[in-house]
Coordinates of C-alpha atoms and ligand atoms in Angstrom, one line a residue:
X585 CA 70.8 43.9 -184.5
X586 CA 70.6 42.8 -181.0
X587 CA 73.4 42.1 -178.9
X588 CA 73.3 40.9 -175.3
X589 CA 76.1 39.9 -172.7
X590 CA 76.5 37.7 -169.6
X591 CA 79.5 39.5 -167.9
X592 CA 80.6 37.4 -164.7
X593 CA 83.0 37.8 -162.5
X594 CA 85.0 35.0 -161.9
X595 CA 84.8 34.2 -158.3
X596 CA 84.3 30.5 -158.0
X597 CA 81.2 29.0 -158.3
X598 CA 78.5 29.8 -161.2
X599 CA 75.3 31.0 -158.8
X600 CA 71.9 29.6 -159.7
X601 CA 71.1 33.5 -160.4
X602 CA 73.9 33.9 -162.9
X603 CA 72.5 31.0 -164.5
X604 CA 69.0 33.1 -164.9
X605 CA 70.7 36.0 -166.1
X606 CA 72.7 34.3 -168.6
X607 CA 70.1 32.3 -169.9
X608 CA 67.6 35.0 -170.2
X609 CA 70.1 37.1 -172.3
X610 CA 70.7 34.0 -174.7
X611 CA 66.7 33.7 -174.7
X612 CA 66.5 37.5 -175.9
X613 CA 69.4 36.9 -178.3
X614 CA 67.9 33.8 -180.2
X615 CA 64.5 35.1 -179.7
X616 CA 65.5 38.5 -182.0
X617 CA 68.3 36.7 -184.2
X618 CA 71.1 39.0 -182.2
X619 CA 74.1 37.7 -180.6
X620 CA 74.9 36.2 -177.0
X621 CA 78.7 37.8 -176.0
X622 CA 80.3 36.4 -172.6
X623 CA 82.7 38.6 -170.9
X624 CA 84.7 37.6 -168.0
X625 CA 84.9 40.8 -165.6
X626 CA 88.2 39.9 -163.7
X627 CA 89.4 43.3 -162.5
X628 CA 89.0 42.8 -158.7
X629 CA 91.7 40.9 -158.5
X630 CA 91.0 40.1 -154.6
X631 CA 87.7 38.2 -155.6
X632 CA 89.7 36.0 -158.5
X633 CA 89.6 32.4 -157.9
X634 CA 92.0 30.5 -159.8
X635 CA 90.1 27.9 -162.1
X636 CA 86.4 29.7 -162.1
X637 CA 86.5 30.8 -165.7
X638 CA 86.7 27.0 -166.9
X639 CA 84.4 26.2 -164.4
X640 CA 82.2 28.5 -165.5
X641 CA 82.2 27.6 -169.6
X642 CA 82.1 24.0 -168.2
X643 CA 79.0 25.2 -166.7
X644 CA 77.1 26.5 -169.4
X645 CA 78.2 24.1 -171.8
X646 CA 76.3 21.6 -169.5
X647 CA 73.1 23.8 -168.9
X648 CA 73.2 23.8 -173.1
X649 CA 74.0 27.8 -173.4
X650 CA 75.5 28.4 -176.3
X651 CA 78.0 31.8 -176.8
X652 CA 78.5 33.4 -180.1
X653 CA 81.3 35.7 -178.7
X654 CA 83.7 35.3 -176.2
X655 CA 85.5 32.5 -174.4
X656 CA 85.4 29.0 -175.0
X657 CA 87.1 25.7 -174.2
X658 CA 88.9 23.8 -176.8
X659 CA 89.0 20.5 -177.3
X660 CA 91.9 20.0 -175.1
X661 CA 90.1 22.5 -172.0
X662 CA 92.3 25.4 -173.1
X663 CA 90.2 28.9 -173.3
X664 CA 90.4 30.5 -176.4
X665 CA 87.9 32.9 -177.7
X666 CA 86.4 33.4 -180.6
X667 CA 84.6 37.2 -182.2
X668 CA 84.8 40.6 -183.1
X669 CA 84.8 42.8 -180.4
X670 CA 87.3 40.8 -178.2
X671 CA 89.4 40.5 -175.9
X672 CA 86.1 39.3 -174.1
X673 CA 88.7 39.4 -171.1
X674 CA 88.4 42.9 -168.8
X675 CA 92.2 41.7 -167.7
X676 CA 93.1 41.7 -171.2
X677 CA 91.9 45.2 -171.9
X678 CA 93.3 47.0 -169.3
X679 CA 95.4 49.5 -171.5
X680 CA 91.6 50.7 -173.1
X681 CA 90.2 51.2 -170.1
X682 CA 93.2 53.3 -169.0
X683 CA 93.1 55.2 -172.6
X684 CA 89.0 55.8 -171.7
X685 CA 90.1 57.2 -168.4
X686 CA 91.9 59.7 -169.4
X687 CA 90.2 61.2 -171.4
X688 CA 87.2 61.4 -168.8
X689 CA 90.6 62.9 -167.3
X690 CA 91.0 65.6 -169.4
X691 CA 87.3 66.5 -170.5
X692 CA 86.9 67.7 -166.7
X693 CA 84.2 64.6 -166.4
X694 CA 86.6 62.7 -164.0
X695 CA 89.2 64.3 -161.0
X696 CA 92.1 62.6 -159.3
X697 CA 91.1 61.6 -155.5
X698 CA 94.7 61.4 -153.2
X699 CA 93.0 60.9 -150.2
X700 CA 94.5 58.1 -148.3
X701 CA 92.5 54.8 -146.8
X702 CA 92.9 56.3 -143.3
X703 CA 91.7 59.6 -144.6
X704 CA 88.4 58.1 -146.2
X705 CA 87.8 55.7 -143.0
X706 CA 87.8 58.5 -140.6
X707 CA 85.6 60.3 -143.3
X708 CA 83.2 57.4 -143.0
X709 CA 83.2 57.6 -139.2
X710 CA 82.7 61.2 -139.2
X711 CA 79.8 60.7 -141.5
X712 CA 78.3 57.7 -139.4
X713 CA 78.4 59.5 -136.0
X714 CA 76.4 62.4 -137.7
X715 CA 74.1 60.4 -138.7
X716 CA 75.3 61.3 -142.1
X717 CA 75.1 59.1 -145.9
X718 CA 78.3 57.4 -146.3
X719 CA 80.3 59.1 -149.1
X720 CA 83.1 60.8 -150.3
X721 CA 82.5 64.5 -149.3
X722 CA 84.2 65.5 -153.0
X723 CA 87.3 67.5 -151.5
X724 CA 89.7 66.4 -153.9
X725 CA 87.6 68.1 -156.7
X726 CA 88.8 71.4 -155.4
X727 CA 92.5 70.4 -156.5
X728 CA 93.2 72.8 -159.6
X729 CA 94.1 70.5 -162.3
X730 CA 97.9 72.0 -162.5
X731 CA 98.5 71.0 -158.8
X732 CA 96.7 67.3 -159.3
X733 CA 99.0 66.7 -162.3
X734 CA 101.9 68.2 -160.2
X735 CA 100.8 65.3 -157.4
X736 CA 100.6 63.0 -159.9
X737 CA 103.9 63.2 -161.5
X738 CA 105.4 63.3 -158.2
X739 CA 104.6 59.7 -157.7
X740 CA 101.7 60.4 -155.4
X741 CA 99.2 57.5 -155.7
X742 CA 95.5 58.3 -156.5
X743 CA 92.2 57.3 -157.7
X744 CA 90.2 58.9 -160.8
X745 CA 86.6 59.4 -159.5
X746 CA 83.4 60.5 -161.4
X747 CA 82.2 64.0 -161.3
X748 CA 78.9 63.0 -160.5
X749 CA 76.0 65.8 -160.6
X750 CA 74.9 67.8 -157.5
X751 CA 71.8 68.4 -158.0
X752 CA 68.5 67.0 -160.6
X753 CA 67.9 63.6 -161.3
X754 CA 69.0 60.8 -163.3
X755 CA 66.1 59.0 -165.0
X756 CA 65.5 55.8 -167.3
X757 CA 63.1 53.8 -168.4
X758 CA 63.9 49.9 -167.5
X759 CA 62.4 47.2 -169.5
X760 CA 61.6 45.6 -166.7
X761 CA 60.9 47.9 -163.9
X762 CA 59.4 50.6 -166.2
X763 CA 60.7 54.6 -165.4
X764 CA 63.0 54.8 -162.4
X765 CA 64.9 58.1 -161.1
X766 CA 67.7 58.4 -158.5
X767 CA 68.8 61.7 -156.8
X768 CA 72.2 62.7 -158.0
X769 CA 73.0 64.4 -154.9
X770 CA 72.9 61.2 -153.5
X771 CA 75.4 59.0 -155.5
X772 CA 78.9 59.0 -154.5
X773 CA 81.7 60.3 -157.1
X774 CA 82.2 56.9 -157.8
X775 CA 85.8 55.6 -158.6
X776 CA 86.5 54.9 -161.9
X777 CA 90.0 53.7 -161.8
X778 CA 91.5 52.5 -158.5
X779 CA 95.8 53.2 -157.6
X780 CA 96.8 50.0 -158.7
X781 CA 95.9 51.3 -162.3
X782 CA 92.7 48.8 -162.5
X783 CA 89.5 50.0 -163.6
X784 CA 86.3 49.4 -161.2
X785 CA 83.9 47.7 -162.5
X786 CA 81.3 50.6 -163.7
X787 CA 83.9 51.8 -165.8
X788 CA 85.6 49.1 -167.4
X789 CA 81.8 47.8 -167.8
X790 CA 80.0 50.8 -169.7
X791 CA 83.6 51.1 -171.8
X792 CA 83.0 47.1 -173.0
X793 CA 79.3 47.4 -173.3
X794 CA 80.0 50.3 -175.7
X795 CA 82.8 48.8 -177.7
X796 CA 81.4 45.6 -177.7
X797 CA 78.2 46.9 -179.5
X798 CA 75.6 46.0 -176.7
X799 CA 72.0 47.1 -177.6
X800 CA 70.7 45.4 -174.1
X801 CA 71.9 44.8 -170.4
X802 CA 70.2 42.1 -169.0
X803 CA 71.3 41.8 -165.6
X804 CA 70.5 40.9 -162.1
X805 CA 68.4 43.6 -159.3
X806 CA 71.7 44.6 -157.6
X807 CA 72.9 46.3 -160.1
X808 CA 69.9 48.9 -160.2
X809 CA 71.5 51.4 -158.0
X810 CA 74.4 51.0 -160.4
X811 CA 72.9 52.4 -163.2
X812 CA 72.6 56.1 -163.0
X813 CA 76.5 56.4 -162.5
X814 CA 76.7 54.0 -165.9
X815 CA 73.9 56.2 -167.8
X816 CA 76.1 59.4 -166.5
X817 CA 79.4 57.6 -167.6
X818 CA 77.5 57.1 -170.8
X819 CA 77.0 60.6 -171.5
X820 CA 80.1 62.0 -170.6
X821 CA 81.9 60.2 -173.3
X822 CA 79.2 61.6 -175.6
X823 CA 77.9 57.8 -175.6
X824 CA 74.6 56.1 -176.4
X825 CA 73.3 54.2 -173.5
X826 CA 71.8 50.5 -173.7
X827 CA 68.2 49.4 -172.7
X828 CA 68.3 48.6 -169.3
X829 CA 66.1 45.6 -168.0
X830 CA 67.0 44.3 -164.1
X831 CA 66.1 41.2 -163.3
X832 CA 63.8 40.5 -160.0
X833 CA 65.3 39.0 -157.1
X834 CA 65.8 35.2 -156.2
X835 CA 64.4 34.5 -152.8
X836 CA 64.1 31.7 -150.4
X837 CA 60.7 30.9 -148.9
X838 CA 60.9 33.2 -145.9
X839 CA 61.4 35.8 -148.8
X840 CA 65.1 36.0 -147.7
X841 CA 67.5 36.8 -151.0
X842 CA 68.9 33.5 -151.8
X843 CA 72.3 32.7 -150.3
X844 CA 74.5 29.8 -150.1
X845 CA 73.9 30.0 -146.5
X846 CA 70.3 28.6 -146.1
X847 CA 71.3 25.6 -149.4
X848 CA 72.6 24.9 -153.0
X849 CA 72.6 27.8 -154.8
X850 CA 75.9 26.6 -157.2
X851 CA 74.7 25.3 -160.2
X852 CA 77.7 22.5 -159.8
X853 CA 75.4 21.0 -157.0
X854 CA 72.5 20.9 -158.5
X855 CA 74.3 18.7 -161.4
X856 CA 76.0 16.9 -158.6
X857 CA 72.8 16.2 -156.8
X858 CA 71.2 14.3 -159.9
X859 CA 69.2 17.0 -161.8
X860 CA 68.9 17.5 -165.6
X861 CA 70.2 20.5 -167.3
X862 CA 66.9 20.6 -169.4
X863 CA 64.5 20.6 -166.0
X864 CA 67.3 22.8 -164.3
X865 CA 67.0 25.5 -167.2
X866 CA 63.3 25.2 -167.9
X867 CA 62.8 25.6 -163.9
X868 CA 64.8 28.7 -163.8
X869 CA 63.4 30.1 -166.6
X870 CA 60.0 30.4 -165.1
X871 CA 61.6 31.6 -161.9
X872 CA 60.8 35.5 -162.6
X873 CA 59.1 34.8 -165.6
X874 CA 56.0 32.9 -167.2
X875 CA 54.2 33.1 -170.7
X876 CA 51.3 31.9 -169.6
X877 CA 49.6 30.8 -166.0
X878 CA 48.6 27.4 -167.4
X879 CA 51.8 25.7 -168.7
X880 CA 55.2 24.7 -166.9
X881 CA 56.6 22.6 -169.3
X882 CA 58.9 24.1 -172.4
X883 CA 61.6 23.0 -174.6
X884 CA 64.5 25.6 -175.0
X885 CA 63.1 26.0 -178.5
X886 CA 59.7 27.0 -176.9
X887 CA 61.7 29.3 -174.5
X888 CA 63.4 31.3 -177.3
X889 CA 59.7 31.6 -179.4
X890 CA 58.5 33.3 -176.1
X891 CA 60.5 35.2 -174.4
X892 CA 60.1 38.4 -174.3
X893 CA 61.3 40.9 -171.6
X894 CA 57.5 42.5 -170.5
X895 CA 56.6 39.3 -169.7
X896 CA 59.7 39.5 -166.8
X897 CA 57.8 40.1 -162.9
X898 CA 59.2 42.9 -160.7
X899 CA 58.7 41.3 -157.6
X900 CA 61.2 38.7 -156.9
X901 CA 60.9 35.3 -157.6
X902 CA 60.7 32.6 -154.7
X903 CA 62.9 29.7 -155.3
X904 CA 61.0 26.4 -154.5
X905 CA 62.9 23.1 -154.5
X906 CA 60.1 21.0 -154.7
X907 CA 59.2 22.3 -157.6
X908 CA 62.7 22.0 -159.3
X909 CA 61.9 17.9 -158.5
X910 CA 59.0 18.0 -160.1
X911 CA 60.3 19.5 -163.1
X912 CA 63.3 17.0 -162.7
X913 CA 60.9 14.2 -162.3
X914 CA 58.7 14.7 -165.8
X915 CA 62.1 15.0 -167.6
X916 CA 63.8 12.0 -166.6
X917 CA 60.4 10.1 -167.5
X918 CA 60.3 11.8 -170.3
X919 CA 63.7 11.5 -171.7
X920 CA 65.0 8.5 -174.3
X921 CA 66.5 5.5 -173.2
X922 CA 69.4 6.5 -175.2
X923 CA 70.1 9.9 -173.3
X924 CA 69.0 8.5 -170.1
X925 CA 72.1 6.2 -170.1
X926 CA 74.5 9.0 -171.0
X927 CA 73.3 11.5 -167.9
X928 CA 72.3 8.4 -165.5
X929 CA 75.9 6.3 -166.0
X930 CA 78.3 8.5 -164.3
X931 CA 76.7 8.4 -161.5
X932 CA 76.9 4.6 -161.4
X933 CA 80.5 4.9 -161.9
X934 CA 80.7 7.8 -158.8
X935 CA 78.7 5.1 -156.9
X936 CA 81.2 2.1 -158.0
X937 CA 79.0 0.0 -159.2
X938 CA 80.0 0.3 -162.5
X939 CA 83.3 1.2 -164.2
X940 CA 84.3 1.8 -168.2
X941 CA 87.1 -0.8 -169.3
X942 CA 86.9 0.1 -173.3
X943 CA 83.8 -0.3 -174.7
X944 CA 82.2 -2.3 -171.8
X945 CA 80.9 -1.3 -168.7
X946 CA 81.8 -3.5 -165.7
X947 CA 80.7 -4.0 -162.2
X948 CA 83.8 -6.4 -161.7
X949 CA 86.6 -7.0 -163.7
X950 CA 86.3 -9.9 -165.0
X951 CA 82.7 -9.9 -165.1
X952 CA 80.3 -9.6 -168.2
X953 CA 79.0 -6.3 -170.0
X954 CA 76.3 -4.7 -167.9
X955 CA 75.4 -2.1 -170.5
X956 CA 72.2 -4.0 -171.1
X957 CA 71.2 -4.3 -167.7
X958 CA 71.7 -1.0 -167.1
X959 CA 69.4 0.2 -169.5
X960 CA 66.7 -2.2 -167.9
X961 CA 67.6 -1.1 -164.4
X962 CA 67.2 2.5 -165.7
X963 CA 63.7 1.5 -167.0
X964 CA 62.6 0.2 -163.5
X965 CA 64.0 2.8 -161.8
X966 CA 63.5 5.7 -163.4
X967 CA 59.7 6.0 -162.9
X968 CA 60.1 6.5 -159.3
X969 CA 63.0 8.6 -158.8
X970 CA 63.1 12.4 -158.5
X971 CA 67.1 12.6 -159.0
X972 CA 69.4 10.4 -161.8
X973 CA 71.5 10.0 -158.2
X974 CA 68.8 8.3 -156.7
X975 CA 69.0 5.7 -159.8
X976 CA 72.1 4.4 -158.5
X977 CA 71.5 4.8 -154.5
X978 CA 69.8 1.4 -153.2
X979 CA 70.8 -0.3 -157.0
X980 CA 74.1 -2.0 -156.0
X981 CA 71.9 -5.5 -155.1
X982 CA 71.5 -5.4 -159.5
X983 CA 75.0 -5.6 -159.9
X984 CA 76.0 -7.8 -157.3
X985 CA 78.0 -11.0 -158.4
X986 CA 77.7 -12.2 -154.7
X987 CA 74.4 -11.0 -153.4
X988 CA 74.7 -10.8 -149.9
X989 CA 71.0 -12.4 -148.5
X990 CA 70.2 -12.2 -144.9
X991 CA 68.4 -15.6 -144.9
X992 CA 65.9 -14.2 -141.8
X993 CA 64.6 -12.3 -144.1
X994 CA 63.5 -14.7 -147.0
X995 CA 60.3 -16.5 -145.1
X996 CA 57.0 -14.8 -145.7
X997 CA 56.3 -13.4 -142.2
X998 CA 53.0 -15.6 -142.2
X999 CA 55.4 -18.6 -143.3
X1000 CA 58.5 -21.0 -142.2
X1001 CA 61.8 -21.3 -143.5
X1002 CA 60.7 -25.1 -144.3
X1003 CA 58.0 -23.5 -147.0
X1004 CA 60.1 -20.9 -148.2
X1005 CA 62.7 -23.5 -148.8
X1006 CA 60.4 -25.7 -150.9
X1007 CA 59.2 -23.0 -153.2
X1008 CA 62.2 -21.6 -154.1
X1009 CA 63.2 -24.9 -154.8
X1010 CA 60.1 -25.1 -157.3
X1011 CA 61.4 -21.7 -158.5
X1012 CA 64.9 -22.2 -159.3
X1013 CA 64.0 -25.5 -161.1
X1014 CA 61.7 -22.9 -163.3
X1015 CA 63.5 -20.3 -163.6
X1016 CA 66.2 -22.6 -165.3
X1017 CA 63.7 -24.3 -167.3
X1018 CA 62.7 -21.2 -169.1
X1019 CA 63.7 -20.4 -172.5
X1020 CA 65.9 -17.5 -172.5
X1021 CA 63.2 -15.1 -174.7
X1022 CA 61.3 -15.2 -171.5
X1023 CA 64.0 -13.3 -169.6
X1024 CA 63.4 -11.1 -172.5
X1025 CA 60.2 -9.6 -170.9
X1026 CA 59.0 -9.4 -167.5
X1027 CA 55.2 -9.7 -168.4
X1028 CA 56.5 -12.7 -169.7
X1029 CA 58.2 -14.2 -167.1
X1030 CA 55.5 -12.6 -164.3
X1031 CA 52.6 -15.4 -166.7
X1032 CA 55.0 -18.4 -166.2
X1033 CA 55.9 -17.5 -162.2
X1034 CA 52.5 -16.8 -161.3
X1035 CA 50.8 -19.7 -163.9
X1036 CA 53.3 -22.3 -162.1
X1037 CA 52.5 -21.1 -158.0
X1038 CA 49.0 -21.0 -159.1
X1039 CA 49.5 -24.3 -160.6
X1040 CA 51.4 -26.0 -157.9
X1041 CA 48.5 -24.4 -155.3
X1042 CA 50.5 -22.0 -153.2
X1043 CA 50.0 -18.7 -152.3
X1044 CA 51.5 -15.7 -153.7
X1045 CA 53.1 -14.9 -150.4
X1046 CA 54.6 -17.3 -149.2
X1047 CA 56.5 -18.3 -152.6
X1048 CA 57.2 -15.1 -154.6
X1049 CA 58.8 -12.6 -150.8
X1050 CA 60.5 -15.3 -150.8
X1051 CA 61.8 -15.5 -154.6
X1052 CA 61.9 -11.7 -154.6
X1053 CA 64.3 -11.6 -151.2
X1054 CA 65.9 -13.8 -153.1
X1055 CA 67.1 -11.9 -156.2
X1056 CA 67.1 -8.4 -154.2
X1057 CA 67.9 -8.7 -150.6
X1058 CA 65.6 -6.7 -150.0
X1059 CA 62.3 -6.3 -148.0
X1060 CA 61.0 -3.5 -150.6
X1061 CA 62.1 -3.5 -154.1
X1062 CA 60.5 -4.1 -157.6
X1063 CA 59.0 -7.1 -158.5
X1064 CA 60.9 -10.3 -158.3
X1065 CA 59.7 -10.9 -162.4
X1066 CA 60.9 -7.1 -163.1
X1067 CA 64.2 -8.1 -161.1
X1068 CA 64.4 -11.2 -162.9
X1069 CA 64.2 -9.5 -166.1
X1070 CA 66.9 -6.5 -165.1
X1071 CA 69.7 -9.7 -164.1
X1072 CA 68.9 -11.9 -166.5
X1073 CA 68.4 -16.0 -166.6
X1074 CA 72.0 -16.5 -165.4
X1075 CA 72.1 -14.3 -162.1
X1076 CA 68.4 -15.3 -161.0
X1077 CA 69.1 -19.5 -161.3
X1078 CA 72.5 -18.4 -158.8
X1079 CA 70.2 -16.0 -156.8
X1080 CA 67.5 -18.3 -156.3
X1081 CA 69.9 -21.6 -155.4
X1082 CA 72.1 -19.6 -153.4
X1083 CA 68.9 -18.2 -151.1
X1084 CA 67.7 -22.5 -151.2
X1085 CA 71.4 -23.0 -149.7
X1086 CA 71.3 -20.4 -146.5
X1087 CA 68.1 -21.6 -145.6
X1088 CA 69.1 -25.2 -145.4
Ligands
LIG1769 N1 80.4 41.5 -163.3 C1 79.1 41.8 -162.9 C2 78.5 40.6 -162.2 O1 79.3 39.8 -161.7 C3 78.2 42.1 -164.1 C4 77.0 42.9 -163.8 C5 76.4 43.4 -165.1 O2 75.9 42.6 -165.8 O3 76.6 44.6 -165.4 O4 77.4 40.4 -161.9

């Protein structure tokens, strides 16, 4: 049975990478029937930001990731969490990953280090003016172990290090990056469990990954290096190790590795900024990956039926935003009118031009429903936008109870104020003629505006700018019969008399 975990540490922000990762280990999870775990790695307690764990399942539940194990938010946003193999909580475990240590302890696996910060940064110094590799030059594995428990019991603070090999090689074969080797003689006798009795990460993380029953570690590049001193952790508890598969690099375009210095890279902006979760995951799914050279477009359900982890490139994957607009673009034409309501509305409401009072959505208070013309809005709009935020930017003018009109404006620029004035007359005195199934369809209404300026002998120009000015306030916009349609009968006879009264 496969099992997979996305194991972040809660720092803040959920990075657009950490979104890969976790979504390609759901992908592998649905894919072979296993199970998705989350585990929140909190033992640095310097790089804990208060608020990040919620954050982060408020995160995933929007991207659509769903967890089988681990932590969740209830109903009222409290974390619980739910499985077998839990605490899913390194901060919750920290009396196992003691137990663990100890034993490493007294197998003769791990040693006791009591040299001091000052001691270890003139080490480093030492090292870097030789020209010398940074690392810990092992002196404290010379202690006998009667004199290091002796230190120890006299209240002497220490860490517990790894015993790493001298000499040979560690080896693996990576799923991704096929068979890799690292020197042991270069890899430091990596700390295991720091003074203030937390576990580093490499231990407390080969200790879950174990218990927790994890047949694969998907996980980002960064933690390649990593891996030997977690395969030689593995094997001196007498453990299985995982299949490893590393994950390429994100990059920007100068090839750069992908940093919140040079733009977005929290998933929380890119929701901010107006794009779908579906485009958003779909997007990064293919960032690294790609079933096949001719296709872009896939459902999460065509993801899962994929993926497959030889399919996954070694060379890292260039971020390209344009191409996240695109994918955005194609999903918000393609979406239902239904849905595109729920994701487009909030944004509406973080513009103020709409607000929830009940069951009614308001752009004043004591105006009427606009649910309705915001679905027609949306069906205007939505064709032309590359972000749901741009559906609300430049819309307030639908809303508007009191269209502000800047009667310069209204004339054709070939035309007069005098003649502009005389067809919106015509206009208005139309436009409240019409039966109300008219408003009901803007082909409709485009036939009976164009029929009666064609009728009456006037050009195009100089009578619908005007009409269209008139019911946008705008120089560019949709058509004035599209408008007409979006704002109803009501809002286009006040539109068009109020634009007959400025220019008089
Ligand atoms: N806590 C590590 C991180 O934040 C997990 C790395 C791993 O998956 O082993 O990326």
């Amino acid at each position: 049975m496969v099992r997979v975990r996305f194991a972040p540490s809660p720092t803040g922000y959920v990075h657009i990478g950490s979104l890969r990762t976790a979504l390609y280990n759901e992908l592998f999870a649905r894919h072979h029937g296993g199970s998705f775990i989350l585990r929140i790695e909190d033992t640095d307690r310097n790089r804990y930001v208060p608020g990040s764990v919620e954050n982060l399942l408020r995160t995933l539940e929007w991207a659509g990731l769903t967890v089988d194990e681990g932590p969740y938010l209830d109903k009222d946003g409290n974390i619980r969490q739910k499985g077998e193999s839990g605490p899913y909580v390194q901060s919750e475990r920290l009396g196992l990953y003691k137990e663990y240590a100890e034993k490493l302890l007294a197998d003769g696996h791990a040693y006791r280090c009591f040299c001091s910060a000052e001691t270890l940064e003139s080490m480093k110094q030492a090292q870097a003016a030789a020209g010398r590799a940074i690392m810990y030059d092992k002196r404290c594995r010379a202690h006998e172990p009667s004199e290091s428990t002796r230190r120890a019991e006299a209240g002497e603070p220490f860490v517990l290090r790894l015993k790493m090999p001298e000499t040979g090689k560690t080896e693996f074969a990576d799923a991704v990056r096929g068979q890799v080797s690292f020197e042991n003689g270069l890899i430091d006798d990596q700390v295991l469990m720091k003074s203030d009795g937390y576990p580093t990460y490499h231990l407390a993380n080969v200790i879950d990954d174990h218990l927790m029953g994890i047949t694969h570690v998907i996980r980002a590049e960064e933690w390649l290096p990593s891996t030997p001193k977690h395969i030689l952790l593995y094997r001196a508890f007498g453990w299985e190790p995982p299949v490893f598969a590393h994950l390429p690099l994100l990059l920007n375009a100068d090839r750069s590795k992908l940093s919140k210095r040079q733009g977005d890279v929290a998933v929380e902006d890119y929701r901010r900024a107006g794009y779908l979760p579906e485009a958003l995951v779909n997007f990064v799914a293919l960032m690294g990956w790609n079933p096949s050279a001719d296709r872009e477009i896939y459902s999460k359900d065509e993801l899962v039926a994929e993926f497959n982890l030889e399919k996954i490139n070694k060379a890292g994957a260039v971020f390209n935003r344009e191409k996240l607009d695109w994918f955005n673009r194609e999903y918000i034409k393609s979406l239902s009118a239904e849905r595109l309501l729920d994701v487009a509305l909030p944004f509406f409401i973080e513009q103020g031009l709409l607000s929830r009072v009940g069951e009614n959505l308001l752009a004043h208070p004591d105006g009427p429903d606009m649910t309705e013309r915001l679905k027609r809005v949306l069906a205007l709009e939505r064709q032309r936008v590359d972000r749901l935020s741009q559906l609300a930017e430049g819309s307030g003018f639908y809303f508007a109870e009191d269209l502000p009109v800047d009667p310069a404006v209204i004339p054709w620029k070939k035309s007069t104020k005098e003649v502009a004035a005389d067809r919106l007359s015509g206009l208005l005195e139309l436009a409240e003629r019409l039966p109300a199934e008219t408003y009901a369809d803007p082909k409709a209404l485009e036939r009976e505006f164009v029929g009666y300026v064609a009728e009456k002998g006037w050009t195009n120009a100089d009578s619908l700018w005007p009409m269209r000015v008139a019911l946008t306030g705008l120089a560019a916009s949709p058509s004035p019969f599209e408008v007409a349609w979006a704002i109803g009968q009501v809002q286009t006879v006040k539109r068009l008399r109020k634009a007959i009264t400025l220019l008089s």
